[in-house]
PDB file of C-alpha atoms in Angstrom:
ATOM      1  CA  ASP A   1       3.601 -27.551  15.055  1.00  0.00           C
ATOM      2  CA  ALA A   2       2.210 -28.538  11.683  1.00  0.00           C
ATOM      3  CA  GLY A   3       2.815 -25.153  10.122  1.00  0.00           C
ATOM      4  CA  VAL A   4       0.552 -24.020   7.305  1.00  0.00           C
ATOM      5  CA  THR A   5      -1.183 -26.870   5.545  1.00  0.00           C
ATOM      6  CA  GLN A   6      -2.949 -26.685   2.212  1.00  0.00           C
ATOM      7  CA  SER A   7      -5.107 -29.151   0.375  1.00  0.00           C
ATOM      8  CA  PRO A   8      -5.153 -30.565  -2.141  1.00  0.00           C
ATOM      9  CA  THR A   9      -1.529 -30.444  -3.319  1.00  0.00           C
ATOM     10  CA  HIS A  10      -2.417 -30.872  -6.963  1.00  0.00           C
ATOM     11  CA  LEU A  11      -5.640 -30.417  -8.890  1.00  0.00           C
ATOM     12  CA  ILE A  12      -6.703 -30.641 -12.519  1.00  0.00           C
ATOM     13  CA  LYS A  13      -9.908 -28.913 -13.589  1.00  0.00           C
ATOM     14  CA  THR A  14     -11.664 -28.158 -16.845  1.00  0.00           C
ATOM     15  CA  ARG A  15     -12.382 -24.660 -18.124  1.00  0.00           C
ATOM     16  CA  GLY A  16     -15.634 -23.327 -16.708  1.00  0.00           C
ATOM     17  CA  GLN A  17     -15.548 -25.483 -13.618  1.00  0.00           C
ATOM     18  CA  GLN A  18     -15.314 -24.266 -10.047  1.00  0.00           C
ATOM     19  CA  VAL A  19     -12.625 -25.110  -7.521  1.00  0.00           C
ATOM     20  CA  THR A  20     -12.203 -24.813  -3.757  1.00  0.00           C
ATOM     21  CA  LEU A  21      -8.794 -24.774  -2.117  1.00  0.00           C
ATOM     22  CA  ARG A  22      -8.265 -25.103   1.622  1.00  0.00           C
ATOM     23  CA  CYS A  23      -5.765 -23.756   4.100  1.00  0.00           C
ATOM     24  CA  SER A  24      -5.133 -24.339   7.785  1.00  0.00           C
ATOM     25  CA  PRO A  25      -2.953 -21.652   9.334  1.00  0.00           C
ATOM     26  CA  LYS A  26      -0.035 -22.122  11.662  1.00  0.00           C
ATOM     27  CA  SER A  27      -1.017 -22.518  15.285  1.00  0.00           C
ATOM     28  CA  GLY A  28      -1.506 -19.134  16.937  1.00  0.00           C
ATOM     29  CA  HIS A  29      -2.025 -17.291  13.659  1.00  0.00           C
ATOM     30  CA  ASP A  30      -5.299 -15.552  12.964  1.00  0.00           C
ATOM     31  CA  THR A  31      -4.698 -13.945   9.577  1.00  0.00           C
ATOM     32  CA  VAL A  32      -4.708 -15.780   6.270  1.00  0.00           C
ATOM     33  CA  SER A  33      -3.602 -14.383   2.922  1.00  0.00           C
ATOM     34  CA  TRP A  34      -3.901 -16.041  -0.471  1.00  0.00           C
ATOM     35  CA  TYR A  35      -1.461 -15.621  -3.338  1.00  0.00           C
ATOM     36  CA  GLN A  36      -1.338 -16.807  -6.930  1.00  0.00           C
ATOM     37  CA  GLN A  37       2.084 -17.667  -8.321  1.00  0.00           C
ATOM     38  CA  ALA A  38       2.463 -18.243 -12.034  1.00  0.00           C
ATOM     39  CA  LEU A  39       5.490 -20.139 -13.238  1.00  0.00           C
ATOM     40  CA  GLY A  40       8.625 -18.006 -13.015  1.00  0.00           C
ATOM     41  CA  GLN A  41       6.814 -15.133 -11.324  1.00  0.00           C
ATOM     42  CA  GLY A  42       6.491 -13.791  -7.822  1.00  0.00           C
ATOM     43  CA  PRO A  43       3.395 -14.471  -5.747  1.00  0.00           C
ATOM     44  CA  GLN A  44       0.505 -12.105  -6.528  1.00  0.00           C
ATOM     45  CA  PHE A  45      -1.721 -11.070  -3.629  1.00  0.00           C
ATOM     46  CA  ILE A  46      -5.333 -12.176  -3.996  1.00  0.00           C
ATOM     47  CA  PHE A  47      -6.911 -11.276  -0.637  1.00  0.00           C
ATOM     48  CA  GLN A  48      -6.480 -11.455   3.098  1.00  0.00           C
ATOM     49  CA  TYR A  49      -8.888 -12.648   5.779  1.00  0.00           C
ATOM     50  CA  TYR A  50      -8.988 -11.641   9.404  1.00  0.00           C
ATOM     51  CA  GLU A  51     -11.800 -12.252  11.882  1.00  0.00           C
ATOM     52  CA  GLU A  52     -13.760 -14.068   9.174  1.00  0.00           C
ATOM     53  CA  GLU A  53     -13.861 -11.009   6.937  1.00  0.00           C
ATOM     54  CA  GLU A  54     -12.021 -10.055   3.785  1.00  0.00           C
ATOM     55  CA  ARG A  55      -9.803  -7.196   4.865  1.00  0.00           C
ATOM     56  CA  GLN A  56      -7.638  -6.530   1.849  1.00  0.00           C
ATOM     57  CA  ARG A  57      -8.018  -7.497  -1.798  1.00  0.00           C
ATOM     58  CA  GLY A  58      -5.627  -7.459  -4.708  1.00  0.00           C
ATOM     59  CA  ASN A  59      -6.394  -6.950  -8.366  1.00  0.00           C
ATOM     60  CA  PHE A  60      -8.334 -10.151  -8.973  1.00  0.00           C
ATOM     61  CA  PRO A  61     -11.838 -10.515 -10.460  1.00  0.00           C
ATOM     62  CA  ASP A  62     -14.907 -11.431  -8.456  1.00  0.00           C
ATOM     63  CA  ARG A  63     -14.563 -15.002  -9.707  1.00  0.00           C
ATOM     64  CA  PHE A  64     -12.077 -15.302  -6.860  1.00  0.00           C
ATOM     65  CA  SER A  65     -13.758 -15.429  -3.492  1.00  0.00           C
ATOM     66  CA  GLY A  66     -12.907 -16.732  -0.086  1.00  0.00           C
ATOM     67  CA  HIS A  67     -13.987 -17.500   3.390  1.00  0.00           C
ATOM     68  CA  GLN A  68     -12.461 -17.748   6.818  1.00  0.00           C
ATOM     69  CA  PHE A  69     -13.921 -19.975   9.502  1.00  0.00           C
ATOM     70  CA  PRO A  70     -14.005 -19.419  13.272  1.00  0.00           C
ATOM     71  CA  ASN A  71     -10.997 -21.724  13.684  1.00  0.00           C
ATOM     72  CA  TYR A  72      -9.075 -19.368  11.314  1.00  0.00           C
ATOM     73  CA  SER A  73      -8.878 -21.892   8.492  1.00  0.00           C
ATOM     74  CA  SER A  74      -9.714 -20.530   5.089  1.00  0.00           C
ATOM     75  CA  GLU A  75     -10.997 -21.461   1.655  1.00  0.00           C
ATOM     76  CA  LEU A  76     -10.303 -19.960  -1.731  1.00  0.00           C
ATOM     77  CA  ASN A  77     -12.982 -20.432  -4.364  1.00  0.00           C
ATOM     78  CA  VAL A  78     -12.525 -19.773  -8.050  1.00  0.00           C
ATOM     79  CA  ASN A  79     -15.538 -19.883 -10.363  1.00  0.00           C
ATOM     80  CA  ALA A  80     -15.693 -20.190 -14.140  1.00  0.00           C
ATOM     81  CA  LEU A  81     -12.111 -21.342 -14.393  1.00  0.00           C
ATOM     82  CA  LEU A  82      -9.956 -20.041 -17.225  1.00  0.00           C
ATOM     83  CA  LEU A  83      -6.790 -21.528 -18.645  1.00  0.00           C
ATOM     84  CA  GLY A  84      -4.950 -18.524 -17.225  1.00  0.00           C
ATOM     85  CA  ASP A  85      -5.931 -19.521 -13.713  1.00  0.00           C
ATOM     86  CA  SER A  86      -3.412 -22.350 -13.884  1.00  0.00           C
ATOM     87  CA  ALA A  87      -0.868 -21.533 -11.186  1.00  0.00           C
ATOM     88  CA  LEU A  88       0.439 -22.381  -7.751  1.00  0.00           C
ATOM     89  CA  TYR A  89      -1.922 -21.037  -5.106  1.00  0.00           C
ATOM     90  CA  LEU A  90      -0.203 -20.208  -1.861  1.00  0.00           C
ATOM     91  CA  CYS A  91      -1.712 -19.601   1.517  1.00  0.00           C
ATOM     92  CA  ALA A  92       0.219 -17.547   4.066  1.00  0.00           C
ATOM     93  CA  SER A  93      -0.660 -17.161   7.712  1.00  0.00           C
ATOM     94  CA  SER A  94       0.485 -14.581  10.213  1.00  0.00           C
ATOM     95  CA  ARG A  95      -0.465 -12.909  13.443  1.00  0.00           C
ATOM     96  CA  GLU A  96      -2.810  -9.969  12.975  1.00  0.00           C
ATOM     97  CA  TRP A  97      -1.238  -7.648  10.459  1.00  0.00           C
ATOM     98  CA  ARG A  98      -0.754  -4.253  11.968  1.00  0.00           C
ATOM     99  CA  GLY A  99       1.250  -2.671   9.192  1.00  0.00           C
ATOM    100  CA  SER A 100       4.545  -3.746  10.671  1.00  0.00           C
ATOM    101  CA  SER A 101       6.665  -6.756  10.109  1.00  0.00           C
ATOM    102  CA  THR A 102       4.749  -9.910  10.632  1.00  0.00           C
ATOM    103  CA  GLU A 103       6.619 -12.876   9.303  1.00  0.00           C
ATOM    104  CA  ALA A 104       4.331 -14.707   6.937  1.00  0.00           C
ATOM    105  CA  PHE A 105       4.482 -18.480   6.916  1.00  0.00           C
ATOM    106  CA  PHE A 106       3.577 -20.056   3.616  1.00  0.00           C
ATOM    107  CA  GLY A 107       2.076 -23.428   2.898  1.00  0.00           C
ATOM    108  CA  GLN A 108       3.429 -25.700   0.189  1.00  0.00           C
ATOM    109  CA  GLY A 109       0.691 -24.536  -2.133  1.00  0.00           C
ATOM    110  CA  THR A 110      -1.882 -26.117  -4.402  1.00  0.00           C
ATOM    111  CA  ARG A 111      -0.840 -26.608  -7.995  1.00  0.00           C
ATOM    112  CA  LEU A 112      -3.953 -25.969 -10.099  1.00  0.00           C
ATOM    113  CA  THR A 113      -3.981 -26.940 -13.740  1.00  0.00           C
ATOM    114  CA  VAL A 114      -6.914 -25.865 -15.901  1.00  0.00           C
ATOM    115  CA  VAL A 115      -7.312 -27.779 -19.151  1.00  0.00           C
TER     116      VAL A 115
ATOM    117  CA  GLY B   1       0.603   1.297  -8.072  1.00  0.00           C
ATOM    118  CA  GLN B   2       3.318  -0.712  -6.485  1.00  0.00           C
ATOM    119  CA  SER B   3       6.234  -2.421  -8.172  1.00  0.00           C
ATOM    120  CA  LEU B   4       9.547  -3.988  -7.297  1.00  0.00           C
ATOM    121  CA  GLU B   5      12.471  -4.611  -9.603  1.00  0.00           C
ATOM    122  CA  GLN B   6      15.156  -7.212  -9.055  1.00  0.00           C
ATOM    123  CA  PRO B   7      17.535  -9.041 -11.410  1.00  0.00           C
ATOM    124  CA  SER B   8      16.062 -12.156 -12.949  1.00  0.00           C
ATOM    125  CA  GLU B   9      19.143 -14.335 -12.578  1.00  0.00           C
ATOM    126  CA  VAL B  10      22.434 -14.347 -10.682  1.00  0.00           C
ATOM    127  CA  THR B  11      25.202 -16.929 -10.755  1.00  0.00           C
ATOM    128  CA  ALA B  12      27.903 -17.164  -8.102  1.00  0.00           C
ATOM    129  CA  VAL B  13      30.622 -19.565  -7.004  1.00  0.00           C
ATOM    130  CA  GLU B  14      30.379 -21.705  -3.912  1.00  0.00           C
ATOM    131  CA  GLY B  15      32.015 -19.947  -0.956  1.00  0.00           C
ATOM    132  CA  ALA B  16      31.682 -16.513  -2.524  1.00  0.00           C
ATOM    133  CA  ILE B  17      29.467 -13.549  -1.626  1.00  0.00           C
ATOM    134  CA  VAL B  18      26.507 -12.442  -3.715  1.00  0.00           C
ATOM    135  CA  GLN B  19      24.296  -9.367  -3.519  1.00  0.00           C
ATOM    136  CA  ILE B  20      20.743  -9.289  -4.861  1.00  0.00           C
ATOM    137  CA  ASN B  21      19.382  -5.793  -5.357  1.00  0.00           C
ATOM    138  CA  CYS B  22      15.799  -4.622  -5.189  1.00  0.00           C
ATOM    139  CA  THR B  23      14.292  -1.260  -6.020  1.00  0.00           C
ATOM    140  CA  TYR B  24      10.705  -0.501  -5.177  1.00  0.00           C
ATOM    141  CA  GLN B  25       7.920   1.951  -5.821  1.00  0.00           C
ATOM    142  CA  THR B  26       5.453   1.517  -3.016  1.00  0.00           C
ATOM    143  CA  SER B  27       2.995   4.053  -1.691  1.00  0.00           C
ATOM    144  CA  GLY B  28       2.577   3.982   2.057  1.00  0.00           C
ATOM    145  CA  PHE B  29       5.761   1.923   2.388  1.00  0.00           C
ATOM    146  CA  TYR B  30       6.350   0.186   5.715  1.00  0.00           C
ATOM    147  CA  GLY B  31       9.217  -2.169   5.058  1.00  0.00           C
ATOM    148  CA  LEU B  32      10.990  -4.641   2.810  1.00  0.00           C
ATOM    149  CA  SER B  33      11.065  -8.392   3.316  1.00  0.00           C
ATOM    150  CA  TRP B  34      13.092 -11.120   1.653  1.00  0.00           C
ATOM    151  CA  TYR B  35      11.892 -14.655   0.966  1.00  0.00           C
ATOM    152  CA  GLN B  36      13.651 -17.739  -0.354  1.00  0.00           C
ATOM    153  CA  GLN B  37      11.872 -20.323  -2.472  1.00  0.00           C
ATOM    154  CA  HIS B  38      13.352 -23.582  -3.640  1.00  0.00           C
ATOM    155  CA  ASP B  39      11.871 -25.229  -6.719  1.00  0.00           C
ATOM    156  CA  GLY B  40       8.590 -26.856  -5.786  1.00  0.00           C
ATOM    157  CA  GLY B  41       8.724 -25.412  -2.292  1.00  0.00           C
ATOM    158  CA  ALA B  42       7.029 -22.714  -0.268  1.00  0.00           C
ATOM    159  CA  PRO B  43       8.514 -19.239   0.143  1.00  0.00           C
ATOM    160  CA  THR B  44      10.294 -18.976   3.479  1.00  0.00           C
ATOM    161  CA  PHE B  45      10.972 -15.759   5.331  1.00  0.00           C
ATOM    162  CA  LEU B  46      14.587 -14.587   5.494  1.00  0.00           C
ATOM    163  CA  SER B  47      14.612 -11.034   6.807  1.00  0.00           C
ATOM    164  CA  TYR B  48      12.763  -7.754   7.170  1.00  0.00           C
ATOM    165  CA  ASN B  49      13.931  -4.131   7.169  1.00  0.00           C
ATOM    166  CA  ALA B  50      11.732  -1.284   8.307  1.00  0.00           C
ATOM    167  CA  LEU B  51      14.512   1.176   9.055  1.00  0.00           C
ATOM    168  CA  ASP B  52      17.559   2.205   7.059  1.00  0.00           C
ATOM    169  CA  GLY B  53      20.601   0.084   7.601  1.00  0.00           C
ATOM    170  CA  LEU B  54      21.823  -3.458   7.713  1.00  0.00           C
ATOM    171  CA  GLU B  55      20.180  -6.426   9.402  1.00  0.00           C
ATOM    172  CA  GLU B  56      22.313  -9.523   9.854  1.00  0.00           C
ATOM    173  CA  THR B  57      21.065 -13.056  10.363  1.00  0.00           C
ATOM    174  CA  GLY B  58      23.830 -15.615  10.113  1.00  0.00           C
ATOM    175  CA  ARG B  59      25.119 -15.841   6.548  1.00  0.00           C
ATOM    176  CA  PHE B  60      22.340 -13.562   5.318  1.00  0.00           C
ATOM    177  CA  SER B  61      22.201  -9.785   5.633  1.00  0.00           C
ATOM    178  CA  SER B  62      19.659  -7.342   4.302  1.00  0.00           C
ATOM    179  CA  PHE B  63      19.988  -3.631   3.753  1.00  0.00           C
ATOM    180  CA  LEU B  64      17.460  -0.867   3.237  1.00  0.00           C
ATOM    181  CA  SER B  65      17.711   2.742   2.119  1.00  0.00           C
ATOM    182  CA  ARG B  66      14.284   4.341   2.312  1.00  0.00           C
ATOM    183  CA  SER B  67      15.468   7.562   0.698  1.00  0.00           C
ATOM    184  CA  ASP B  68      16.674   5.620  -2.346  1.00  0.00           C
ATOM    185  CA  SER B  69      13.771   3.125  -2.355  1.00  0.00           C
ATOM    186  CA  TYR B  70      16.428   0.444  -2.519  1.00  0.00           C
ATOM    187  CA  GLY B  71      17.418  -2.638  -0.660  1.00  0.00           C
ATOM    188  CA  TYR B  72      19.597  -5.671  -1.086  1.00  0.00           C
ATOM    189  CA  LEU B  73      20.089  -9.154   0.235  1.00  0.00           C
ATOM    190  CA  LEU B  74      23.662 -10.265   0.857  1.00  0.00           C
ATOM    191  CA  LEU B  75      24.487 -13.940   1.030  1.00  0.00           C
ATOM    192  CA  GLN B  76      27.919 -14.908   2.330  1.00  0.00           C
ATOM    193  CA  GLU B  77      29.847 -18.174   2.228  1.00  0.00           C
ATOM    194  CA  LEU B  78      27.564 -19.434  -0.491  1.00  0.00           C
ATOM    195  CA  GLN B  79      26.571 -23.079  -0.375  1.00  0.00           C
ATOM    196  CA  MET B  80      25.052 -25.221  -3.079  1.00  0.00           C
ATOM    197  CA  LYS B  81      21.835 -25.399  -1.068  1.00  0.00           C
ATOM    198  CA  ASP B  82      21.457 -21.631  -1.460  1.00  0.00           C
ATOM    199  CA  SER B  83      20.492 -22.182  -5.104  1.00  0.00           C
ATOM    200  CA  ALA B  84      16.908 -20.968  -5.123  1.00  0.00           C
ATOM    201  CA  SER B  85      14.723 -18.020  -6.076  1.00  0.00           C
ATOM    202  CA  TYR B  86      14.867 -14.978  -3.855  1.00  0.00           C
ATOM    203  CA  PHE B  87      12.026 -12.483  -3.662  1.00  0.00           C
ATOM    204  CA  CYS B  88      11.931  -9.024  -2.211  1.00  0.00           C
ATOM    205  CA  ALA B  89       8.506  -7.987  -0.993  1.00  0.00           C
ATOM    206  CA  SER B  90       7.280  -4.603   0.135  1.00  0.00           C
ATOM    207  CA  GLU B  91       4.799  -4.058   2.907  1.00  0.00           C
ATOM    208  CA  SER B  92       2.462  -1.069   2.902  1.00  0.00           C
ATOM    209  CA  GLY B  93      -0.835   0.174   4.166  1.00  0.00           C
ATOM    210  CA  ASN B  94      -2.561  -0.884   0.965  1.00  0.00           C
ATOM    211  CA  THR B  95      -1.466  -4.488   0.629  1.00  0.00           C
ATOM    212  CA  PRO B  96       0.315  -6.662   3.169  1.00  0.00           C
ATOM    213  CA  LEU B  97       2.992  -8.021   0.836  1.00  0.00           C
ATOM    214  CA  VAL B  98       3.733  -7.197  -2.785  1.00  0.00           C
ATOM    215  CA  PHE B  99       6.415  -9.419  -4.291  1.00  0.00           C
ATOM    216  CA  GLY B 100       8.987  -8.798  -6.957  1.00  0.00           C
ATOM    217  CA  LYS B 101       9.345 -11.283  -9.795  1.00  0.00           C
ATOM    218  CA  GLY B 102      12.220 -12.996  -8.081  1.00  0.00           C
ATOM    219  CA  THR B 103      15.917 -13.576  -8.656  1.00  0.00           C
ATOM    220  CA  ARG B 104      17.029 -17.059  -9.510  1.00  0.00           C
ATOM    221  CA  LEU B 105      20.380 -17.716  -7.819  1.00  0.00           C
ATOM    222  CA  SER B 106      22.552 -20.493  -9.159  1.00  0.00           C
ATOM    223  CA  VAL B 107      25.519 -21.501  -7.026  1.00  0.00           C
ATOM    224  CA  ILE B 108      28.220 -23.306  -8.988  1.00  0.00           C
ATOM    225  CA  ALA B 109      31.236 -25.258  -7.829  1.00  0.00           C
TER     226      ALA B 109
END
């Protein structure tokens, strides 16, 4: 079992550019959540996808958008990058979230640096 | 809103016991999870409490008091490899997981 895989592992972009990050969930998982983790902080919830639809969204601007494909993999897109978007972006997969404990498995993350 | 408070840093001696506390303010609260994250690594799930009381998993135990909006993670027989950041995270009907800022545990010889 490959677990949750994310690509790329590291990325450097210029302010104003757009970026796409990718995530393949753990086998058997159908729900993908994205988190942003600034240095020394806890992960901040961006949004969650289930059945190819955005089901929950955190307090992030519309510049952050996503997609889930029929094979449950997911993309996170960020437009008009700002310096403050520099962070570790984590993808977490789980079985369908039903409001009870579903252990979330995290990928190693994509380290995005905006210069 | 939702928020969780936990100490920013804790230092403990190898072989000792350490407790990391977490208080939360979460509407529609379902339960409290704990995650471990080594530098440069992914958060990994440690435990989950939905009901009051203690859950034990090997050297790690987690406790929850819903009436006090409080929980803790207890690590026993500390090892050097336990040096990492530990996050409590609340689960609710509004957002699947909301994380605290993390507690950096340093285990010293």
